[in-house]
mmCIF file of C-alpha atoms in Angstrom:
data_model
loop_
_atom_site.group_PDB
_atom_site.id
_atom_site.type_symbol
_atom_site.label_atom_id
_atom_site.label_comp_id
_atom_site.label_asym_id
_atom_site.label_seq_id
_atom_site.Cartn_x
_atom_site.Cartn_y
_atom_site.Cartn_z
ATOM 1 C CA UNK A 1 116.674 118.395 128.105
ATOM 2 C CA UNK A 2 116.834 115.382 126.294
ATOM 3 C CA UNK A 3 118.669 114.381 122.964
ATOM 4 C CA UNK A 4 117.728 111.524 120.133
ATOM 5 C CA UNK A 5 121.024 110.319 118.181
ATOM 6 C CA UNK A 6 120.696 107.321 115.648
ATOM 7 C CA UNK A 7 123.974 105.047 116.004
ATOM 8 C CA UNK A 8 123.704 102.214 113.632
ATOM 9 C CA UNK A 9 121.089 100.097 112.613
ATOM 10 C CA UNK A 10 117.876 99.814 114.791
ATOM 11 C CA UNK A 11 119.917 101.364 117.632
ATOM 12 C CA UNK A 12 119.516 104.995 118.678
ATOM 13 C CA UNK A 13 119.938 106.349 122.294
ATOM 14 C CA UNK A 14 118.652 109.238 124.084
ATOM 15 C CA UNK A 15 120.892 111.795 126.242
ATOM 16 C CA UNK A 16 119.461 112.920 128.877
ATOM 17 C CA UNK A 17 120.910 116.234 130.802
ATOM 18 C CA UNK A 18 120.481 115.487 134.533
ATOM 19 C CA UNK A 19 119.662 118.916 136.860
ATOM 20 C CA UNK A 20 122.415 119.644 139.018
ATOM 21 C CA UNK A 21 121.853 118.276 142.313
ATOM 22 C CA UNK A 22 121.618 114.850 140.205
ATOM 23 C CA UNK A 23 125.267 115.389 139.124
ATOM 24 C CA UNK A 24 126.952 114.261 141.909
ATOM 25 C CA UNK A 25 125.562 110.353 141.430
ATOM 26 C CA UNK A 26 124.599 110.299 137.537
ATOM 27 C CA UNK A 27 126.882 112.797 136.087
ATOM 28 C CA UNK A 28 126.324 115.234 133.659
ATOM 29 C CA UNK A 29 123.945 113.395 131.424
ATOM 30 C CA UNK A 30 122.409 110.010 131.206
ATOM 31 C CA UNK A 31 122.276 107.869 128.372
ATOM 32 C CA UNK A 32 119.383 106.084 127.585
ATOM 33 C CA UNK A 33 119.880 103.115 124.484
ATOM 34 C CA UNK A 34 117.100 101.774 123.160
ATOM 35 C CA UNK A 35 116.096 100.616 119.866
ATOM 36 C CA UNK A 36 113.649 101.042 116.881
ATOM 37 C CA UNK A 37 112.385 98.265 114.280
ATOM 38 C CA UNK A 38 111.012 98.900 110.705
ATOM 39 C CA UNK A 39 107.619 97.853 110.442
ATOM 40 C CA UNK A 40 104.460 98.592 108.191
ATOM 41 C CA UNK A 41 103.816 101.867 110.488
ATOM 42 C CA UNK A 42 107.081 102.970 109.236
ATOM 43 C CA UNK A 43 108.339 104.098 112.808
ATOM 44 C CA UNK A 44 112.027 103.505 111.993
ATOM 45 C CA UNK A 45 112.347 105.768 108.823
ATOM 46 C CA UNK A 46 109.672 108.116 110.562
ATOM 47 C CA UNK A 47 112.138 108.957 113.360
ATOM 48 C CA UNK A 48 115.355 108.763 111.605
ATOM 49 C CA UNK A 49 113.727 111.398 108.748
ATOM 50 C CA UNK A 50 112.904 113.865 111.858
ATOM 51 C CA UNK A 51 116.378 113.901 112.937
ATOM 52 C CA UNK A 52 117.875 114.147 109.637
ATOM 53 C CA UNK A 53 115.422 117.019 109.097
ATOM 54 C CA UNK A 54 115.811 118.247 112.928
ATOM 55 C CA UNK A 55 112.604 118.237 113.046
ATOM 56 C CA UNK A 56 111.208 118.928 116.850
ATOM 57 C CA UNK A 57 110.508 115.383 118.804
ATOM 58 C CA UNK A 58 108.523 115.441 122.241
ATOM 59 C CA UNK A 59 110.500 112.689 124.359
ATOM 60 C CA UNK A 60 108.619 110.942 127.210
ATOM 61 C CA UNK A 61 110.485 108.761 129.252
ATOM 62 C CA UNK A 62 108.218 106.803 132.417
ATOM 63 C CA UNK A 63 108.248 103.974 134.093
ATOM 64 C CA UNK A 64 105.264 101.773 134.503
ATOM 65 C CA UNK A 65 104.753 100.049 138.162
ATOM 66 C CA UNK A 66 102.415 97.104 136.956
ATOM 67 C CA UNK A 67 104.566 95.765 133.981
ATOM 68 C CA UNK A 68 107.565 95.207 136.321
ATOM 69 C CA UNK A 69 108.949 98.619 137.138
ATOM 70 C CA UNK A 70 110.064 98.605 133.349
ATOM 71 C CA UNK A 71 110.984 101.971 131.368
ATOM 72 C CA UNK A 72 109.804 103.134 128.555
ATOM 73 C CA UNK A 73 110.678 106.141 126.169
ATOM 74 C CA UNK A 74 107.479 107.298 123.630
ATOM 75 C CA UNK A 75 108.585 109.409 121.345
ATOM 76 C CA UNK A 76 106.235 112.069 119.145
ATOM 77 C CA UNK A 77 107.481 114.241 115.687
ATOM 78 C CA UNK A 78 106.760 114.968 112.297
ATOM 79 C CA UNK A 79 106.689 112.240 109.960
ATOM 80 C CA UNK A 80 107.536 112.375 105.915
ATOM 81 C CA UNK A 81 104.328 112.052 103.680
ATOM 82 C CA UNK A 82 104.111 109.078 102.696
ATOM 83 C CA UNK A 83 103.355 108.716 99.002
ATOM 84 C CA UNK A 84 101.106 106.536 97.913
ATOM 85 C CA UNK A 85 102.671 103.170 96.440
ATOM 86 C CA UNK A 86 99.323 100.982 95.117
ATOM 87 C CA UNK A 87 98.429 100.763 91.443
ATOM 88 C CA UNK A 88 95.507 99.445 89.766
ATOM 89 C CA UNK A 89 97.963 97.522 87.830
ATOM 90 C CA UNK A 90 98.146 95.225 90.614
ATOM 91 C CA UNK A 91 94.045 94.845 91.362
ATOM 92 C CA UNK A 92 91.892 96.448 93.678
ATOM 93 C CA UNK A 93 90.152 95.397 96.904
ATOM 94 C CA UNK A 94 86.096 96.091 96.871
ATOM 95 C CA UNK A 95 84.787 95.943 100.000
ATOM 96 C CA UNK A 96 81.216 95.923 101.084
ATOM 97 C CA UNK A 97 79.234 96.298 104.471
ATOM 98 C CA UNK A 98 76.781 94.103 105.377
ATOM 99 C CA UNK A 99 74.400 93.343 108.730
ATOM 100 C CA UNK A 100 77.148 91.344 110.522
ATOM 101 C CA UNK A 101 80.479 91.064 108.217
ATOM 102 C CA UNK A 102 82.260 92.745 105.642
ATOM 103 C CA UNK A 103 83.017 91.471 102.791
ATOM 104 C CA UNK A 104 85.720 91.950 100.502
ATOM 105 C CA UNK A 105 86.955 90.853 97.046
ATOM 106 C CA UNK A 106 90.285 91.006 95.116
ATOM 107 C CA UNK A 107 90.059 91.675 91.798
ATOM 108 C CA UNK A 108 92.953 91.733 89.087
ATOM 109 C CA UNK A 109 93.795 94.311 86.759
ATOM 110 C CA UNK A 110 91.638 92.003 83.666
ATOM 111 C CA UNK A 111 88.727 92.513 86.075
ATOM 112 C CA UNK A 112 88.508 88.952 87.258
ATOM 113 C CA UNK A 113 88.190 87.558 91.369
ATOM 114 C CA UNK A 114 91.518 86.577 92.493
ATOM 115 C CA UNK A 115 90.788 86.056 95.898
ATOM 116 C CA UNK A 116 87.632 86.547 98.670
ATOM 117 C CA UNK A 117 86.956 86.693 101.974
ATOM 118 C CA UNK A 118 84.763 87.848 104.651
ATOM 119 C CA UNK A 119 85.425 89.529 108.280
ATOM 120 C CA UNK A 120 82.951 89.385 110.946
ATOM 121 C CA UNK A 121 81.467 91.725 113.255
ATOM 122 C CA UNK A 122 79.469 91.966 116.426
ATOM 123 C CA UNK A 123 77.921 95.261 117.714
ATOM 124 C CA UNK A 124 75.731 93.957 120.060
ATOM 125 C CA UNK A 125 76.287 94.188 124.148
ATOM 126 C CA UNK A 126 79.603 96.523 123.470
ATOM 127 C CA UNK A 127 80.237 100.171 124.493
ATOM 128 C CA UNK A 128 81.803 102.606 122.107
ATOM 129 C CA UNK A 129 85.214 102.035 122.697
ATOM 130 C CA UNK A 130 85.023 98.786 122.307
ATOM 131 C CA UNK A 131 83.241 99.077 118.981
ATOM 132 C CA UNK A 132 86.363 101.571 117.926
ATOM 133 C CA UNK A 133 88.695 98.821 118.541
ATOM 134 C CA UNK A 134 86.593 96.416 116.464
ATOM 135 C CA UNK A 135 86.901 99.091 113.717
ATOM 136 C CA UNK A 136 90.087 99.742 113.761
ATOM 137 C CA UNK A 137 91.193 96.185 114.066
ATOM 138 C CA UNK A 138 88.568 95.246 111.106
ATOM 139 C CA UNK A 139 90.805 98.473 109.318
ATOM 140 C CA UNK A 140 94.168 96.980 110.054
ATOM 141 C CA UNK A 141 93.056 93.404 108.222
ATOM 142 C CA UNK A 142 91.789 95.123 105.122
ATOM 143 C CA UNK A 143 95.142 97.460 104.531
ATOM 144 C CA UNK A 144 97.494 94.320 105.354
ATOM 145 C CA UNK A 145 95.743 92.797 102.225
ATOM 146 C CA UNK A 146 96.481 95.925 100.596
ATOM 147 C CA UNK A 147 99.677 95.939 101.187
ATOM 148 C CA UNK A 148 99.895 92.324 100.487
ATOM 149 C CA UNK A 149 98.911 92.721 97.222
ATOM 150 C CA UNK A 150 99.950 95.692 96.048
ATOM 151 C CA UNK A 151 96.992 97.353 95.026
ATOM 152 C CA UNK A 152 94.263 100.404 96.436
ATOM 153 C CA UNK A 153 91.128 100.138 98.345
ATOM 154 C CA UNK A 154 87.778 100.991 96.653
ATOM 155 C CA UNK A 155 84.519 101.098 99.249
ATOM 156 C CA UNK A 156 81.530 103.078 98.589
ATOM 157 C CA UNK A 157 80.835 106.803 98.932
ATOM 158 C CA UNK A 158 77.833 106.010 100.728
ATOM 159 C CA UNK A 159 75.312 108.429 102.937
ATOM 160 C CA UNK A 160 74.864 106.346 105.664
ATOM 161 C CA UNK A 161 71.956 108.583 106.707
ATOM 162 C CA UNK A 162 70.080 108.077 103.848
ATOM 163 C CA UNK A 163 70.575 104.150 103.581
ATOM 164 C CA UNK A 164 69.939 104.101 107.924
ATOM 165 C CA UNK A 165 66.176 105.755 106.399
ATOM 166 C CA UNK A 166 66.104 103.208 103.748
ATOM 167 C CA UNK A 167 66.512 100.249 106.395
ATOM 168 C CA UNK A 168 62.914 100.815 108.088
ATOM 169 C CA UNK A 169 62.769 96.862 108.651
ATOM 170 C CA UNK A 170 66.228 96.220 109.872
ATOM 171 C CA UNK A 171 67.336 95.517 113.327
ATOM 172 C CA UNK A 172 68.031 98.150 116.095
ATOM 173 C CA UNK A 173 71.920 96.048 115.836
ATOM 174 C CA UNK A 174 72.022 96.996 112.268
ATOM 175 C CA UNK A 175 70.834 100.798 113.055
ATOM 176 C CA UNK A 176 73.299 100.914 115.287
ATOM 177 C CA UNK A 177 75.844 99.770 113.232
ATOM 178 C CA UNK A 178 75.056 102.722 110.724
ATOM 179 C CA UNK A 179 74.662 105.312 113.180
ATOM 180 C CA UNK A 180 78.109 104.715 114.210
ATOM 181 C CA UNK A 181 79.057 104.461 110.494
ATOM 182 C CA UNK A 182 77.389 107.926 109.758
ATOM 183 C CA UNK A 183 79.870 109.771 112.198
ATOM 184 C CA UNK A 184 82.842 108.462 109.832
ATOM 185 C CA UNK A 185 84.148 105.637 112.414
ATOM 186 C CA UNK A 186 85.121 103.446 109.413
ATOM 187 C CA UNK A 187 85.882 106.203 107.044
ATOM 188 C CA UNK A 188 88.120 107.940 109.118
ATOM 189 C CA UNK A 189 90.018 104.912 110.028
ATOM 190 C CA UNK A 190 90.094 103.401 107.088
ATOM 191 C CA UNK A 191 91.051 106.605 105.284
ATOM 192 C CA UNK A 192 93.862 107.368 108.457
ATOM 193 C CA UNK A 193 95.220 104.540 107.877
ATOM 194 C CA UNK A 194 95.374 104.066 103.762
ATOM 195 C CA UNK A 195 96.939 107.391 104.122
ATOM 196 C CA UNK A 196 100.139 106.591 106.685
ATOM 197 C CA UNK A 197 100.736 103.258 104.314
ATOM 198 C CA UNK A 198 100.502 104.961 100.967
ATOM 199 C CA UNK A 199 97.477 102.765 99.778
ATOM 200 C CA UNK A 200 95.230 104.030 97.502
ATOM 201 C CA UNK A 201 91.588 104.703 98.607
ATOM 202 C CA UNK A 202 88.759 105.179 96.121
ATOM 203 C CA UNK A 203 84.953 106.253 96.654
ATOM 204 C CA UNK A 204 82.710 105.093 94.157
ATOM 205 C CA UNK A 205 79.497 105.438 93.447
ATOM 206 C CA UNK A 206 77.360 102.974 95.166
ATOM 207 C CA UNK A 207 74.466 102.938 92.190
ATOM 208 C CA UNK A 208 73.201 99.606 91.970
ATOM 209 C CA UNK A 209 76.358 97.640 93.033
ATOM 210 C CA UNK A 210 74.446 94.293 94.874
ATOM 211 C CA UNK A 211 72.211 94.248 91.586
ATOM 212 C CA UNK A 212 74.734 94.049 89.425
ATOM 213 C CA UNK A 213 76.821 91.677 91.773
ATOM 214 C CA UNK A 214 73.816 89.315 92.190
ATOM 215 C CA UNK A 215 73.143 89.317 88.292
ATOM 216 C CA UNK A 216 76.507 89.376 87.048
ATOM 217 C CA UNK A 217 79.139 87.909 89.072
ATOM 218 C CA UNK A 218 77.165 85.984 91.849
ATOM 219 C CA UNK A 219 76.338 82.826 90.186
ATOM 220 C CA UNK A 220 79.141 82.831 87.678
ATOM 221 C CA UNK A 221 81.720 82.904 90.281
ATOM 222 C CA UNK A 222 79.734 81.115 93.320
ATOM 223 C CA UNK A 223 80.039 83.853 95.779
ATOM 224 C CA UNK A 224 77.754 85.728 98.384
ATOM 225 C CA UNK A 225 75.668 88.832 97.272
ATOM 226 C CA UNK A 226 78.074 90.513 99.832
ATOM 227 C CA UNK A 227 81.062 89.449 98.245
ATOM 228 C CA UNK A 228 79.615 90.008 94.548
ATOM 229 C CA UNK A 229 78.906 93.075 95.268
ATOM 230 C CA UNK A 230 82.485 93.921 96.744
ATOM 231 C CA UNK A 231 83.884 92.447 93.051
ATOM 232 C CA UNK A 232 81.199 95.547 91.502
ATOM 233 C CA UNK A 233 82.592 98.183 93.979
ATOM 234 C CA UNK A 234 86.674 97.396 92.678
ATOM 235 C CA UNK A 235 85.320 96.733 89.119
ATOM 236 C CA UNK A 236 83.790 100.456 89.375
ATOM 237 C CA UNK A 237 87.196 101.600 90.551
ATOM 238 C CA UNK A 238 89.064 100.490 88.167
ATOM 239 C CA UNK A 239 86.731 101.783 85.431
ATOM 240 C CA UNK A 240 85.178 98.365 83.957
ATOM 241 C CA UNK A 241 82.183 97.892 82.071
ATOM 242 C CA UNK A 242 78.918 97.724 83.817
ATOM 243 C CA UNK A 243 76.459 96.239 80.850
ATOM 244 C CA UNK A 244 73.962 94.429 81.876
ATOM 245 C CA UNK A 245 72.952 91.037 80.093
ATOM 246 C CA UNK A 246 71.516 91.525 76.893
ATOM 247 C CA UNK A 247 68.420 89.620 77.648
ATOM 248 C CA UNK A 248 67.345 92.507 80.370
ATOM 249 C CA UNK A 249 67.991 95.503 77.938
ATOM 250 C CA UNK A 250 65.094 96.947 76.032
ATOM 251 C CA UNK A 251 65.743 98.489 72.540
ATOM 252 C CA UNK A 252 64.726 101.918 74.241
ATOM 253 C CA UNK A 253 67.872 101.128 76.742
ATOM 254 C CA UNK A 254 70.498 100.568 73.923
ATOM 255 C CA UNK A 255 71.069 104.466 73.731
ATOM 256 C CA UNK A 256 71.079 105.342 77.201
ATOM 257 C CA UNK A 257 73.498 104.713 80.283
ATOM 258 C CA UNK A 258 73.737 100.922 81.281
ATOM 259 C CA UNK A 259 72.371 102.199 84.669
ATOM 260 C CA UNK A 260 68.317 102.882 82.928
ATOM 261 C CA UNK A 261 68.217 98.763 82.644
ATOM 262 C CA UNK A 262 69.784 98.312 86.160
ATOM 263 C CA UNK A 263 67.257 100.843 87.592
ATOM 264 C CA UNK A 264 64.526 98.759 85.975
ATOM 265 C CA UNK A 265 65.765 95.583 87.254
ATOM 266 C CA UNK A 266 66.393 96.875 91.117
ATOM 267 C CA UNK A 267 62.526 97.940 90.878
ATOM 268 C CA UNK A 268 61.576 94.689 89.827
ATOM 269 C CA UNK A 269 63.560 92.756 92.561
ATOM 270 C CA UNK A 270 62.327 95.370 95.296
ATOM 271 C CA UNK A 271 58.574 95.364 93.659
ATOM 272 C CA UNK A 272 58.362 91.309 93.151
ATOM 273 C CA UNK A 273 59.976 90.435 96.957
ATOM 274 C CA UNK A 274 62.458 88.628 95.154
ATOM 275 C CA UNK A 275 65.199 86.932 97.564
ATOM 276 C CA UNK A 276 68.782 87.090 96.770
ATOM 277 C CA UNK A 277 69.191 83.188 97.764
ATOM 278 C CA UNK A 278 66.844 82.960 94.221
ATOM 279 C CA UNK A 279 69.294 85.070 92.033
ATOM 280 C CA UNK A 280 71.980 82.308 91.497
ATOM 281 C CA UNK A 281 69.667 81.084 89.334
ATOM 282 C CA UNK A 282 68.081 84.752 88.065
ATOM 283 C CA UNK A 283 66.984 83.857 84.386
ATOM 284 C CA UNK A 284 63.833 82.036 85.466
#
């Protein structure tokens, strides 16, 4: 049987009761000190909010052979739910997938860019576990800016199925990339963790959001299509407007949902061959 008690601090032991034929050389019970830190995975307040709550907590104590005969004591309970502590006041982090990165965007509450950047990824030659660990550790980047700044996540609601069909003259990289995507890898992680850090997560509807990244935001600010598109996906979230220039709307279009004129121009693009390189400098 073994014990958790929190002394002071960081410090907290476990008491161990010894069998029997063990109490002639260790005594009755065995006390194991050892201590916890406060971090961003909350393990401190996690622990000390189970035993406060005496809530049940699985104790494993073992010693490993090849890291020096050293001990080690992993402990498993309940933890509090964690409510979530972003606000829009504070911005919101667009992120977008692309063939070999992801880029993201922070955008203010006013619904300017603030700040940019862009994480890399190779699928290529890995196994599956590997690739997990790439997720997760592309994950863990994404919330720490989060939590950096205050503010949720928005990414789109996307059917990865649907845009893998779409992509009949991508790369077999890039296929694999979303079939791994379509069984919620990203999602789930990205969603797991939001969740255990209290950060907002939003799904948005991924209508048009390169388009209107490339036409709006792309030249003005001198960023990527990836990264323009990231600034749509937050803008979405936090409920800007989406008008398009008013040059490219038709009187016909004035009535009807800004989307009818981006519709019309994604056909164009997609009809004409039209690069994205050629869209910094669209109104030729």
């Amino acid at each position: 049987m073994i014990k958790i008690h929190h002394l002071v601090n960081d410090n907290f032991k476990a008491v161990v009761t010894l069998p029997r034929f063990m109490g002639k050389d260790y005594g009755r019970t065995l006390e194991i000190p050892f201590q916890v830190t406060e971090c961003r995975r909350r393990r401190k307040s996690s622990l000390i909010y189970a035993l406060e709550q005496q809530k049940p907590i699985t104790v494993q104590v073992f010693r490993r052979e090849h890291k020096k005969d050293q001990w080690y004591i992993h402990l498993t309970t309940y933890v509090e739910e964690i409510p979530t502590t972003t606000s829009f006041d504070n911005g919101c982090i667009g992120v977008d997938f692309n063939r070999n990165s992801v880029e993201w965007a922070y955008i203010m509450r006013d619904g300017n860019i603030k700040d940019q950047g862009k994480i890399p990824f190779k699928w290529q030659g890995f196994s599956t576990g590997q690739r997990q660990v790439m997720m997760r550790n592309l994950v863990v980047k994404l919330t720490d800016l989060a939590c950096d700044y205050q503010c949720p996540i928005a990414i789109e609601s996307l059917d990865f199925s649907k845009k893998k069909a779409s992509m009949s003259g991508a790369s077999k990289v890039y296929n694999s990339m979303l079939s791994n995507l379509s069984t919620g890898m990203f999602r789930e992680a990205l969603t797991s963790r939001c969740h255990r850090y209290g950060i907002g997560l939003h799904l948005v509807n991924p209508a048009f959001t390169s388009v209107i990244g490339m036409i709006k935001f792309m030249s003005r600010y001198g960023l990527n299509s990836g990264t323009a598109a990231a600034m749509t996906i937050a803008r979405r979230a936090m409920g800007h407007s989406e008008r398009p220039p008013v040059c490219l709307v038709r009187p016909e279009d004035r009535a009807r949902h800004p989307w009818t004129t981006w519709n019309r121009v994604a056909r164009f693009l997609l009809n004409n061959k039209i690069r994205r390189s050629q869209l910094f400098d669209w109104m030729k």
